[in-house]
């Protein structure tokens, strides 16, 4: 079959006033990734040759993000006059043409490339226009698809629907496909004679029918195409996304002891035989290798966990934490921008930041790397096979040679040579019998004041 070229137009100019936020609606995140990036990744995966994104004026941050992506061109819709008007803001892209023209909404982030592929199949099988519909549990607010047998006759917006049309539960997801031959002619014919006085993209259906074109609907699951207009719907979409991520992890061989308490980011990568205990959060940028165990109540972000390692309970791995195989990070330990060597252990209440810990080293309870002097960050290098006694303070920049040993309670400010013992504190002094005389003296003072 000859390659069909594809232009995707993603609408993102709506302010989303019902979100009650300063942030443009499509920059709100699902699984730690903006809604618009979810849609762009999906249309890219579905084989778009070009992507036009329609944004509003003064959406500078969004525009910068879009310009950084390949094959993506932003178009500004200066007045928000409706979804059809928005599509035409990308007129230059439409004029350069494509076999398949897809329209997607930036506020419908969970659409899959499989659904987009079905729209394109219908176009290549001869449809002139395709609309993705779904059975809505609660259709309120969605446009209704009015079917006439296999033919899609019209889409009626909530505000314009009659009582009998409102009963319909087959709804418009907003995702549409047009044959490139007809797209501009249909779009240019759309007017704004409706309750909201907007140019509705949904009117394209009746216009195409009036031109004797073939208009069909394909259906998708509601979970995949629900739109986000409110914070409540954002949370609902997040829940759907999390359920999918948990299911996928388990299908890949990950053990989730209480799946509904584990939260994923869009890019979380867990290998087979990883065990994740209850109440764990994976923020963006985490990978965990085979057989590692993430114990309860841990929070991980931008971190790599090597095979067979144990993290937590109550551990915090921040960006740049790289744990080699078989390492142990225990309770109330924070690791940031630090490499932990093979088999090394940092097991209790410690902060290790801007550091490297050599293989098989043991970092005792309460160890702190003082990495920040209020102006600059400095590194701490701990050699392989070292032992850092409990409650030590390592004032960076500082290094411990291979096999070094730091006495408990030390403040280490100078480098410790290989195999040396560092005692960075006052040595203990014992005064024989002084406990007794001290107590007697104190008691006498107390008796005198009575
Ligand atoms: C729209 C559809 C409705 C469908 C629903 C699915 C129309 C007229 N209605 O309603 O049939 O069931 O989505 O979620 O198409 N946008 C612009 N510029 C504009 C207006 C909107 O870029 O002038 C963008 C928005 O940023 C958003 C998308 O288009 O990404 C949809 O707009 P929205 O206002 O959310 O439409 P709905 O009322 O949800
Ligand atoms: Mg919407």
Tab-separated table of C-alpha atoms and ligand atoms in Angstrom:
chain	number	residue	atom	x	y	z
A	1	UNK	CA	0.000	0.000	0.000
A	2	UNK	CA	1.385	3.468	-0.829
A	3	UNK	CA	2.310	5.624	2.157
A	4	UNK	CA	-0.433	8.058	3.122
A	5	UNK	CA	0.910	11.329	4.452
A	6	UNK	CA	-0.548	12.619	7.687
A	7	UNK	CA	-0.986	16.070	9.229
A	8	UNK	CA	-2.173	16.203	12.855
A	9	UNK	CA	-3.732	19.376	14.209
A	10	UNK	CA	-3.879	19.543	17.989
A	11	UNK	CA	-6.146	22.190	19.529
A	12	UNK	CA	-4.791	23.783	22.665
A	13	UNK	CA	-5.842	27.431	22.605
A	14	UNK	CA	-8.715	27.088	25.082
A	15	UNK	CA	-8.040	28.798	28.401
A	16	UNK	CA	-9.864	26.127	30.329
A	17	UNK	CA	-11.410	28.693	32.664
A	18	UNK	CA	-13.170	25.921	34.589
A	19	UNK	CA	-9.744	24.681	35.714
A	20	UNK	CA	-9.424	27.930	37.736
A	21	UNK	CA	-5.687	28.076	37.142
A	22	UNK	CA	-3.082	30.510	35.820
A	23	UNK	CA	-1.568	27.653	33.827
A	24	UNK	CA	-2.952	26.985	30.309
A	25	UNK	CA	-5.196	23.926	30.560
A	26	UNK	CA	-3.053	21.667	28.373
A	27	UNK	CA	0.034	22.209	30.569
A	28	UNK	CA	-1.596	20.442	33.504
A	29	UNK	CA	0.052	17.090	34.031
A	30	UNK	CA	-0.959	13.451	33.988
A	31	UNK	CA	1.684	11.094	35.344
A	32	UNK	CA	4.102	14.026	35.568
A	33	UNK	CA	3.832	14.882	31.851
A	34	UNK	CA	1.732	17.717	30.417
A	35	UNK	CA	-1.500	16.732	28.656
A	36	UNK	CA	-0.228	18.281	25.439
A	37	UNK	CA	2.989	16.227	25.550
A	38	UNK	CA	0.952	13.040	25.986
A	39	UNK	CA	-1.016	13.901	22.839
A	40	UNK	CA	2.092	14.917	20.867
A	41	UNK	CA	3.923	11.707	21.791
A	42	UNK	CA	0.918	9.671	20.690
A	43	UNK	CA	0.382	11.400	17.341
A	44	UNK	CA	4.100	11.144	16.686
A	45	UNK	CA	3.938	7.399	17.393
A	46	UNK	CA	0.909	7.114	15.088
A	47	UNK	CA	3.038	8.320	12.155
A	48	UNK	CA	2.284	12.016	11.716
A	49	UNK	CA	4.531	13.639	9.126
A	50	UNK	CA	3.722	17.085	10.501
A	51	UNK	CA	2.007	18.336	13.644
A	52	UNK	CA	0.344	21.742	13.994
A	53	UNK	CA	-0.554	22.867	17.501
A	54	UNK	CA	-3.047	25.695	17.883
A	55	UNK	CA	-2.331	27.782	20.969
A	56	UNK	CA	-3.663	31.029	22.404
A	57	UNK	CA	-1.887	34.378	22.526
A	58	UNK	CA	0.479	34.853	25.483
A	59	UNK	CA	1.056	31.129	25.926
A	60	UNK	CA	4.795	31.788	25.734
A	61	UNK	CA	5.947	28.876	27.856
A	62	UNK	CA	3.890	26.439	25.815
A	63	UNK	CA	5.119	27.961	22.556
A	64	UNK	CA	8.773	27.559	23.623
A	65	UNK	CA	8.176	23.926	24.530
A	66	UNK	CA	6.540	23.271	21.165
A	67	UNK	CA	9.319	24.917	19.167
A	68	UNK	CA	11.807	22.586	20.847
A	69	UNK	CA	10.093	19.543	19.313
A	70	UNK	CA	10.755	18.120	15.901
A	71	UNK	CA	7.976	18.254	13.253
A	72	UNK	CA	5.831	20.460	15.513
A	73	UNK	CA	4.741	23.956	14.478
A	74	UNK	CA	2.743	26.260	16.760
A	75	UNK	CA	-0.085	28.415	15.348
A	76	UNK	CA	-1.705	31.179	17.364
A	77	UNK	CA	-5.494	31.544	17.476
A	78	UNK	CA	-5.876	35.177	18.548
A	79	UNK	CA	-9.580	35.041	19.391
A	80	UNK	CA	-11.132	31.906	20.809
A	81	UNK	CA	-14.132	31.611	18.542
A	82	UNK	CA	-14.603	27.850	18.723
A	83	UNK	CA	-13.024	24.562	17.740
A	84	UNK	CA	-13.543	24.967	13.975
A	85	UNK	CA	-12.069	28.467	14.083
A	86	UNK	CA	-9.138	26.965	15.998
A	87	UNK	CA	-8.462	24.342	13.313
A	88	UNK	CA	-8.430	27.100	10.677
A	89	UNK	CA	-5.765	28.960	12.643
A	90	UNK	CA	-3.511	26.259	11.174
A	91	UNK	CA	-4.663	27.113	7.647
A	92	UNK	CA	-1.095	27.269	6.302
A	93	UNK	CA	-0.481	23.725	7.441
A	94	UNK	CA	-3.808	22.607	5.937
A	95	UNK	CA	-2.926	24.268	2.653
A	96	UNK	CA	0.326	22.382	2.366
A	97	UNK	CA	-1.890	19.293	2.394
A	98	UNK	CA	-1.719	15.645	3.423
A	99	UNK	CA	-3.703	12.514	2.622
A	100	UNK	CA	-4.998	12.229	6.189
A	101	UNK	CA	-5.808	15.259	8.311
A	102	UNK	CA	-6.328	14.424	11.976
A	103	UNK	CA	-7.766	16.778	14.568
A	104	UNK	CA	-7.168	16.078	18.238
A	105	UNK	CA	-7.808	18.014	21.415
A	106	UNK	CA	-5.001	18.874	23.789
A	107	UNK	CA	-7.413	18.268	26.667
A	108	UNK	CA	-7.961	14.609	25.751
A	109	UNK	CA	-4.553	13.229	26.706
A	110	UNK	CA	-5.028	9.467	26.972
A	111	UNK	CA	-5.949	8.702	23.372
A	112	UNK	CA	-3.868	5.786	22.079
A	113	UNK	CA	-2.012	5.403	18.800
A	114	UNK	CA	-4.198	2.325	18.199
A	115	UNK	CA	-7.322	4.490	18.030
A	116	UNK	CA	-5.596	6.964	15.743
A	117	UNK	CA	-4.570	4.072	13.515
A	118	UNK	CA	-8.241	3.005	13.256
A	119	UNK	CA	-9.220	6.511	12.138
A	120	UNK	CA	-6.547	6.380	9.446
A	121	UNK	CA	-7.666	2.900	8.359
A	122	UNK	CA	-11.225	4.164	7.900
A	123	UNK	CA	-9.907	7.045	5.764
A	124	UNK	CA	-7.802	4.758	3.642
A	125	UNK	CA	-10.831	2.464	3.236
A	126	UNK	CA	-12.728	5.354	1.609
A	127	UNK	CA	-14.342	7.439	4.368
A	128	UNK	CA	-14.160	11.200	3.820
A	129	UNK	CA	-14.658	12.007	7.484
A	130	UNK	CA	-14.245	9.916	10.631
A	131	UNK	CA	-15.238	10.795	14.196
A	132	UNK	CA	-14.132	8.875	17.282
A	133	UNK	CA	-17.134	8.301	19.537
A	134	UNK	CA	-17.547	6.629	22.917
A	135	UNK	CA	-20.330	5.465	25.201
A	136	UNK	CA	-20.317	8.015	28.028
A	137	UNK	CA	-21.333	6.980	31.515
A	138	UNK	CA	-22.407	10.576	32.061
A	139	UNK	CA	-22.812	12.314	28.683
A	140	UNK	CA	-23.390	15.763	30.189
A	141	UNK	CA	-21.292	18.398	28.408
A	142	UNK	CA	-20.278	16.227	25.457
A	143	UNK	CA	-21.541	16.536	21.894
A	144	UNK	CA	-23.883	13.629	20.987
A	145	UNK	CA	-23.295	11.512	17.870
A	146	UNK	CA	-26.544	11.131	15.951
A	147	UNK	CA	-26.288	7.929	13.925
A	148	UNK	CA	-28.325	6.920	10.903
A	149	UNK	CA	-27.471	3.254	10.567
A	150	UNK	CA	-23.731	3.080	9.868
A	151	UNK	CA	-23.651	6.661	8.780
A	152	UNK	CA	-22.872	9.481	11.189
A	153	UNK	CA	-25.619	12.028	10.481
A	154	UNK	CA	-24.718	14.864	12.882
A	155	UNK	CA	-23.110	15.881	16.154
A	156	UNK	CA	-25.253	17.936	18.477
A	157	UNK	CA	-23.622	19.985	21.252
A	158	UNK	CA	-25.160	19.710	24.733
A	159	UNK	CA	-26.431	23.296	24.653
A	160	UNK	CA	-28.075	22.898	21.245
A	161	UNK	CA	-29.505	19.401	21.667
A	162	UNK	CA	-33.220	18.728	21.994
A	163	UNK	CA	-34.449	16.699	24.972
A	164	UNK	CA	-34.669	13.542	22.834
A	165	UNK	CA	-31.146	14.068	21.420
A	166	UNK	CA	-29.723	14.563	24.918
A	167	UNK	CA	-30.802	11.057	25.864
A	168	UNK	CA	-28.141	9.683	23.489
A	169	UNK	CA	-25.008	8.419	25.280
A	170	UNK	CA	-22.785	7.909	22.202
A	171	UNK	CA	-20.587	10.999	22.435
A	172	UNK	CA	-17.982	12.964	20.526
A	173	UNK	CA	-14.424	12.486	21.793
A	174	UNK	CA	-13.291	15.419	19.658
A	175	UNK	CA	-10.879	13.252	17.687
A	176	UNK	CA	-11.606	13.387	13.969
A	177	UNK	CA	-10.094	12.468	10.648
A	178	UNK	CA	-10.636	14.205	7.321
A	179	UNK	CA	-9.600	13.157	3.875
A	180	UNK	CA	-7.131	15.830	2.796
A	181	UNK	CA	-8.991	16.332	-0.475
A	182	UNK	CA	-12.085	17.748	1.249
A	183	UNK	CA	-10.903	19.093	4.607
A	184	UNK	CA	-10.514	22.806	3.844
A	185	UNK	CA	-13.747	23.006	1.843
A	186	UNK	CA	-15.713	21.480	4.751
A	187	UNK	CA	-14.029	23.614	7.408
A	188	UNK	CA	-14.543	26.860	5.468
A	189	UNK	CA	-18.277	26.173	5.291
A	190	UNK	CA	-18.742	26.096	9.091
A	191	UNK	CA	-20.694	29.025	10.546
A	192	UNK	CA	-21.497	30.166	14.085
A	193	UNK	CA	-25.298	30.022	14.207
A	194	UNK	CA	-25.706	28.224	17.541
A	195	UNK	CA	-26.409	28.869	21.221
A	196	UNK	CA	-22.793	29.770	22.025
A	197	UNK	CA	-22.186	31.740	18.819
A	198	UNK	CA	-19.031	29.669	18.237
A	199	UNK	CA	-17.613	28.014	15.154
A	200	UNK	CA	-18.203	24.382	16.096
A	201	UNK	CA	-15.951	21.777	14.517
A	202	UNK	CA	-18.773	19.334	15.132
A	203	UNK	CA	-20.846	21.047	12.382
A	204	UNK	CA	-18.388	19.549	9.875
A	205	UNK	CA	-20.395	16.329	10.001
A	206	UNK	CA	-23.651	17.787	8.670
A	207	UNK	CA	-21.768	19.851	6.082
A	208	UNK	CA	-19.913	16.783	4.783
A	209	UNK	CA	-23.192	14.862	4.595
A	210	UNK	CA	-24.787	17.699	2.646
A	211	UNK	CA	-21.901	17.364	0.166
A	212	UNK	CA	-22.740	13.637	-0.157
A	213	UNK	CA	-19.456	12.660	1.454
A	214	UNK	CA	-19.043	9.474	3.487
A	215	UNK	CA	-19.003	10.179	7.246
A	216	UNK	CA	-18.464	7.355	9.726
A	217	UNK	CA	-17.827	6.906	13.443
A	218	UNK	CA	-15.347	4.568	15.111
A	219	UNK	CA	-15.647	3.876	18.809
A	220	UNK	CA	-13.153	3.970	21.628
A	221	UNK	CA	-13.343	3.242	25.344
A	222	UNK	CA	-14.418	6.177	27.502
A	223	UNK	CA	-11.292	5.784	29.659
A	224	UNK	CA	-9.159	6.603	26.662
A	225	UNK	CA	-10.990	9.616	25.296
A	226	UNK	CA	-12.469	11.422	28.263
A	227	UNK	CA	-11.866	15.160	27.987
A	228	UNK	CA	-10.597	17.357	30.784
A	229	UNK	CA	-12.411	20.608	31.526
A	230	UNK	CA	-12.184	20.615	35.352
A	231	UNK	CA	-9.744	19.640	38.111
A	232	UNK	CA	-12.134	16.819	39.004
A	233	UNK	CA	-11.837	15.415	35.473
A	234	UNK	CA	-8.049	15.864	35.647
A	235	UNK	CA	-7.982	13.670	38.757
A	236	UNK	CA	-10.233	11.116	37.078
A	237	UNK	CA	-7.890	10.909	34.079
A	238	UNK	CA	-4.899	10.564	36.418
A	239	UNK	CA	-6.640	7.612	38.075
A	240	UNK	CA	-7.230	5.953	34.701
A	241	UNK	CA	-3.587	6.543	33.743
A	242	UNK	CA	-2.340	5.073	37.046
A	243	UNK	CA	-4.532	1.997	36.654
A	244	UNK	CA	-3.052	1.418	33.180
A	245	UNK	CA	0.522	1.833	34.414
A	246	UNK	CA	-0.033	-0.620	37.301
A	247	UNK	CA	-1.578	-3.166	34.975
A	248	UNK	CA	1.285	-2.839	32.485
A	249	UNK	CA	3.902	-3.194	35.253
A	250	UNK	CA	2.311	-6.386	36.551
A	251	UNK	CA	2.034	-7.789	33.026
A	252	UNK	CA	5.798	-7.182	32.710
A	253	UNK	CA	6.505	-9.253	35.821
A	254	UNK	CA	6.634	-6.589	38.526
A	255	UNK	CA	5.094	-7.531	41.879
A	256	UNK	CA	2.904	-4.782	43.320
A	257	UNK	CA	1.740	-5.838	46.757
A	258	UNK	CA	-0.965	-3.165	46.930
A	259	UNK	CA	-1.198	-1.836	43.352
A	260	UNK	CA	-3.697	0.914	44.124
A	261	UNK	CA	-1.192	2.564	46.525
A	262	UNK	CA	1.696	2.749	44.045
A	263	UNK	CA	1.929	5.812	41.791
A	264	UNK	CA	3.826	5.971	38.516
A	265	UNK	CA	5.169	8.674	36.237
A	266	UNK	CA	4.758	8.493	32.465
A	267	UNK	CA	8.316	7.171	32.047
A	268	UNK	CA	8.744	4.832	35.031
A	269	UNK	CA	10.677	1.694	34.012
A	270	UNK	CA	10.566	-1.322	36.312
A	271	UNK	CA	12.242	-4.601	35.299
A	272	UNK	CA	10.806	-8.055	35.879
A	273	UNK	CA	10.917	-9.385	39.445
A	274	UNK	CA	11.052	-5.947	40.980
A	275	UNK	CA	8.913	-5.923	44.122
A	276	UNK	CA	7.191	-2.697	45.087
A	277	UNK	CA	5.697	-2.584	48.556
A	278	UNK	CA	2.784	-0.407	49.712
A	279	UNK	CA	2.605	3.381	49.280
A	280	UNK	CA	5.477	4.090	46.916
A	281	UNK	CA	5.646	7.118	44.596
A	282	UNK	CA	7.657	7.102	41.363
A	283	UNK	CA	8.066	10.657	40.076
A	284	UNK	CA	9.572	11.239	36.620
A	285	UNK	CA	12.776	9.614	35.416
A	286	UNK	CA	13.058	6.431	37.478
A	287	UNK	CA	14.346	3.033	36.378
A	288	UNK	CA	14.649	-0.032	38.595
A	289	UNK	CA	16.541	-3.164	37.533
A	290	UNK	CA	15.740	-6.838	38.083
A	291	UNK	CA	14.952	-8.163	41.496
A	292	UNK	CA	15.269	-4.887	43.358
A	293	UNK	CA	12.847	-4.264	46.188
A	294	UNK	CA	11.315	-0.858	46.851
A	295	UNK	CA	10.013	-0.982	50.377
A	296	UNK	CA	6.989	0.848	51.736
A	297	UNK	CA	6.586	4.642	51.818
A	298	UNK	CA	9.513	5.492	49.555
A	299	UNK	CA	9.625	8.401	47.086
A	300	UNK	CA	11.857	8.161	43.992
A	301	UNK	CA	12.563	10.776	41.328
A	302	UNK	CA	15.209	10.885	38.578
A	303	UNK	CA	16.898	7.831	40.086
A	304	UNK	CA	18.414	4.561	38.871
A	305	UNK	CA	18.203	1.510	41.117
A	306	UNK	CA	20.500	-1.403	40.285
A	307	UNK	CA	19.572	-5.076	40.276
A	308	UNK	CA	18.979	-6.731	43.622
A	309	UNK	CA	19.098	-3.469	45.567
A	310	UNK	CA	16.829	-2.658	48.491
A	311	UNK	CA	15.402	0.830	48.972
A	312	UNK	CA	13.423	1.952	52.017
A	313	UNK	CA	11.148	1.748	53.869
A	314	UNK	CA	10.789	5.541	53.997
A	315	UNK	CA	13.655	6.320	51.613
A	316	UNK	CA	13.891	9.346	49.355
A	317	UNK	CA	15.850	9.120	46.119
A	318	UNK	CA	16.203	12.497	44.420
A	319	UNK	CA	17.425	13.343	40.896
A	320	UNK	CA	20.835	11.930	40.095
A	321	UNK	CA	20.701	9.124	42.663
A	322	UNK	CA	22.384	6.151	40.988
A	323	UNK	CA	22.391	2.929	42.963
A	324	UNK	CA	24.628	0.112	41.731
A	325	UNK	CA	23.575	-3.518	42.015
A	326	UNK	CA	23.013	-5.039	45.449
A	327	UNK	CA	23.139	-1.713	47.289
A	328	UNK	CA	21.027	-0.969	50.346
A	329	UNK	CA	19.367	2.346	51.121
A	330	UNK	CA	17.426	2.222	54.351
A	331	UNK	CA	14.871	4.156	56.342
A	332	UNK	CA	14.878	7.972	56.418
A	333	UNK	CA	17.811	8.175	54.018
A	334	UNK	CA	17.924	10.858	51.322
A	335	UNK	CA	20.216	10.419	48.324
A	336	UNK	CA	20.689	13.241	45.788
A	337	UNK	CA	23.057	13.410	42.807
A	338	UNK	CA	25.171	10.598	44.212
A	339	UNK	CA	26.477	7.245	43.060
A	340	UNK	CA	26.271	4.329	45.465
A	341	UNK	CA	28.687	1.505	44.625
A	342	UNK	CA	28.004	-2.205	44.307
A	343	UNK	CA	26.911	-3.707	47.609
A	344	UNK	CA	27.336	-0.425	49.506
A	345	UNK	CA	25.011	0.326	52.410
A	346	UNK	CA	23.504	3.549	53.698
A	347	UNK	CA	20.913	2.130	55.997
A	348	UNK	CA	19.727	4.674	58.548
A	349	UNK	CA	18.780	8.378	58.719
A	350	UNK	CA	21.455	9.864	56.436
A	351	UNK	CA	21.809	12.558	53.782
A	352	UNK	CA	24.150	11.740	50.922
A	353	UNK	CA	24.246	14.531	48.328
A	354	UNK	CA	26.736	15.343	45.520
A	355	UNK	CA	28.785	12.312	46.466
A	356	UNK	CA	30.084	8.937	45.452
A	357	UNK	CA	30.157	5.986	47.820
A	358	UNK	CA	32.564	3.220	46.797
A	359	UNK	CA	31.553	-0.406	46.483
A	360	UNK	CA	31.039	-2.418	49.704
A	361	UNK	CA	31.316	0.704	51.861
A	362	UNK	CA	29.179	1.077	54.940
A	363	UNK	CA	27.849	4.501	55.803
A	364	UNK	CA	26.680	4.567	59.404
A	365	UNK	CA	23.480	5.931	60.899
A	366	UNK	CA	23.086	9.687	60.856
A	367	UNK	CA	25.909	10.432	58.403
A	368	UNK	CA	25.543	13.762	56.642
A	369	UNK	CA	27.440	15.054	53.625
A	370	UNK	CA	27.616	18.834	54.069
A	371	UNK	CA	27.507	19.592	50.364
A	372	UNK	CA	26.379	23.221	50.486
A	373	UNK	CA	28.194	26.190	51.995
A	374	UNK	CA	25.366	28.596	51.319
A	375	UNK	CA	26.863	29.650	47.977
A	376	UNK	CA	28.288	26.590	46.191
A	377	UNK	CA	27.799	22.833	46.141
A	378	UNK	CA	30.797	20.559	46.786
A	379	UNK	CA	31.462	16.852	46.367
A	380	UNK	CA	32.248	14.087	48.831
A	381	UNK	CA	34.131	11.049	47.522
A	382	UNK	CA	34.073	7.920	49.671
A	383	UNK	CA	36.470	5.190	48.513
A	384	UNK	CA	35.591	1.507	48.175
A	385	UNK	CA	35.406	-0.612	51.313
A	386	UNK	CA	35.233	2.389	53.645
A	387	UNK	CA	33.488	2.529	56.982
A	388	UNK	CA	31.883	5.771	58.123
A	389	UNK	CA	30.968	5.666	61.829
A	390	UNK	CA	27.555	6.809	62.983
A	391	UNK	CA	26.683	10.475	63.232
A	392	UNK	CA	29.623	11.631	61.149
A	393	UNK	CA	29.613	14.934	59.321
A	394	UNK	CA	31.556	14.966	56.069
A	395	UNK	CA	32.262	18.595	55.152
A	396	UNK	CA	32.682	18.804	51.375
A	397	UNK	CA	34.804	19.076	49.393
A	398	UNK	CA	36.343	16.077	51.104
A	399	UNK	CA	37.457	12.571	50.218
A	400	UNK	CA	37.971	9.262	51.983
A	401	UNK	CA	40.532	6.867	50.475
A	402	UNK	CA	39.883	3.204	49.821
A	403	UNK	CA	39.379	1.276	53.054
A	404	UNK	CA	39.266	4.425	55.209
A	405	UNK	CA	37.623	4.315	58.610
A	406	UNK	CA	35.907	7.286	60.267
A	407	UNK	CA	35.260	7.169	64.007
A	408	UNK	CA	31.680	7.733	65.062
A	409	UNK	CA	30.710	11.334	65.684
A	410	UNK	CA	33.547	12.773	63.619
A	411	UNK	CA	33.458	16.057	61.753
A	412	UNK	CA	35.644	15.329	58.718
A	413	UNK	CA	37.054	18.418	57.027
A	414	UNK	CA	40.362	17.065	55.637
A	415	UNK	CA	40.967	14.210	53.210
A	416	UNK	CA	41.367	10.788	54.859
A	417	UNK	CA	44.174	8.727	53.272
A	418	UNK	CA	43.726	5.158	52.103
A	419	UNK	CA	43.323	2.705	55.036
A	420	UNK	CA	43.616	5.526	57.618
A	421	UNK	CA	41.466	5.954	60.731
A	422	UNK	CA	40.103	9.480	61.105
A	423	UNK	CA	38.984	10.694	64.522
A	424	UNK	CA	37.491	14.107	64.015
A	425	UNK	CA	36.337	14.819	67.562
A	426	UNK	CA	37.560	15.240	71.156
A	427	UNK	CA	38.762	11.945	72.596
A	428	UNK	CA	36.842	10.687	75.637
A	429	UNK	CA	38.181	11.362	79.148
A	430	UNK	CA	37.067	9.230	82.165
A	431	UNK	CA	37.438	10.715	85.655
A	432	UNK	CA	37.330	7.907	88.270
A	433	UNK	CA	34.772	8.335	91.067
A	434	UNK	CA	33.714	11.786	89.895
A	435	UNK	CA	30.089	10.745	89.262
A	436	UNK	CA	29.536	10.179	92.990
A	437	UNK	CA	31.095	13.457	94.161
A	438	UNK	CA	29.279	15.397	91.455
A	439	UNK	CA	25.912	13.999	92.552
A	440	UNK	CA	26.622	14.798	96.216
A	441	UNK	CA	27.561	18.374	95.326
A	442	UNK	CA	24.413	18.923	93.275
A	443	UNK	CA	22.172	17.469	95.994
A	444	UNK	CA	23.745	19.740	98.612
A	445	UNK	CA	23.066	22.822	96.458
A	446	UNK	CA	19.439	21.787	96.033
A	447	UNK	CA	18.938	21.166	99.803
A	448	UNK	CA	20.318	24.646	100.632
A	449	UNK	CA	17.691	26.415	98.475
A	450	UNK	CA	14.737	24.641	100.180
B	1	LIG	C1	-15.685	19.635	22.690
B	1	LIG	C2	-16.638	19.262	21.543
B	1	LIG	C3	-17.647	18.231	22.052
B	1	LIG	C4	-16.896	17.024	22.585
B	1	LIG	C5	-15.861	17.435	23.643
B	1	LIG	C6	-14.972	16.251	23.975
B	1	LIG	C7	-16.951	21.114	19.964
B	1	LIG	C8	-17.810	22.253	19.568
B	1	LIG	N1	-17.348	20.439	21.041
B	1	LIG	O1	-16.428	20.287	23.715
B	1	LIG	O2	-18.501	17.819	21.001
B	1	LIG	O3	-17.826	16.085	23.107
B	1	LIG	O4	-15.029	18.477	23.171
B	1	LIG	O5	-14.082	16.542	25.016
B	1	LIG	O6	-15.977	20.840	19.296
B	1	LIG	N2	-10.099	25.082	21.669
B	1	LIG	C9	-9.330	25.995	20.977
B	1	LIG	N3	-9.883	27.163	20.558
B	1	LIG	C10	-11.189	27.462	20.745
B	1	LIG	C11	-11.997	26.536	21.461
B	1	LIG	C12	-11.409	25.346	21.904
B	1	LIG	O7	-8.140	25.746	20.746
B	1	LIG	O8	-11.609	28.542	20.304
B	1	LIG	C13	-9.468	23.806	22.114
B	1	LIG	C14	-9.392	23.670	23.622
B	1	LIG	O9	-8.121	24.099	24.091
B	1	LIG	C15	-9.546	22.181	23.837
B	1	LIG	C16	-10.375	21.730	22.649
B	1	LIG	O10	-10.275	22.748	21.673
B	1	LIG	O11	-8.307	21.500	23.808
B	1	LIG	C17	-11.840	21.489	23.007
B	1	LIG	O12	-12.393	22.680	23.525
B	1	LIG	P1	-13.343	22.676	24.788
B	1	LIG	O13	-13.709	24.088	25.060
B	1	LIG	O14	-12.749	21.880	25.881
B	1	LIG	O15	-14.628	21.948	24.171
B	1	LIG	P2	-15.708	21.066	24.946
B	1	LIG	O16	-16.737	21.948	25.507
B	1	LIG	O17	-15.027	20.118	25.844
B	2	LIG	MG1	-13.015	19.898	26.544
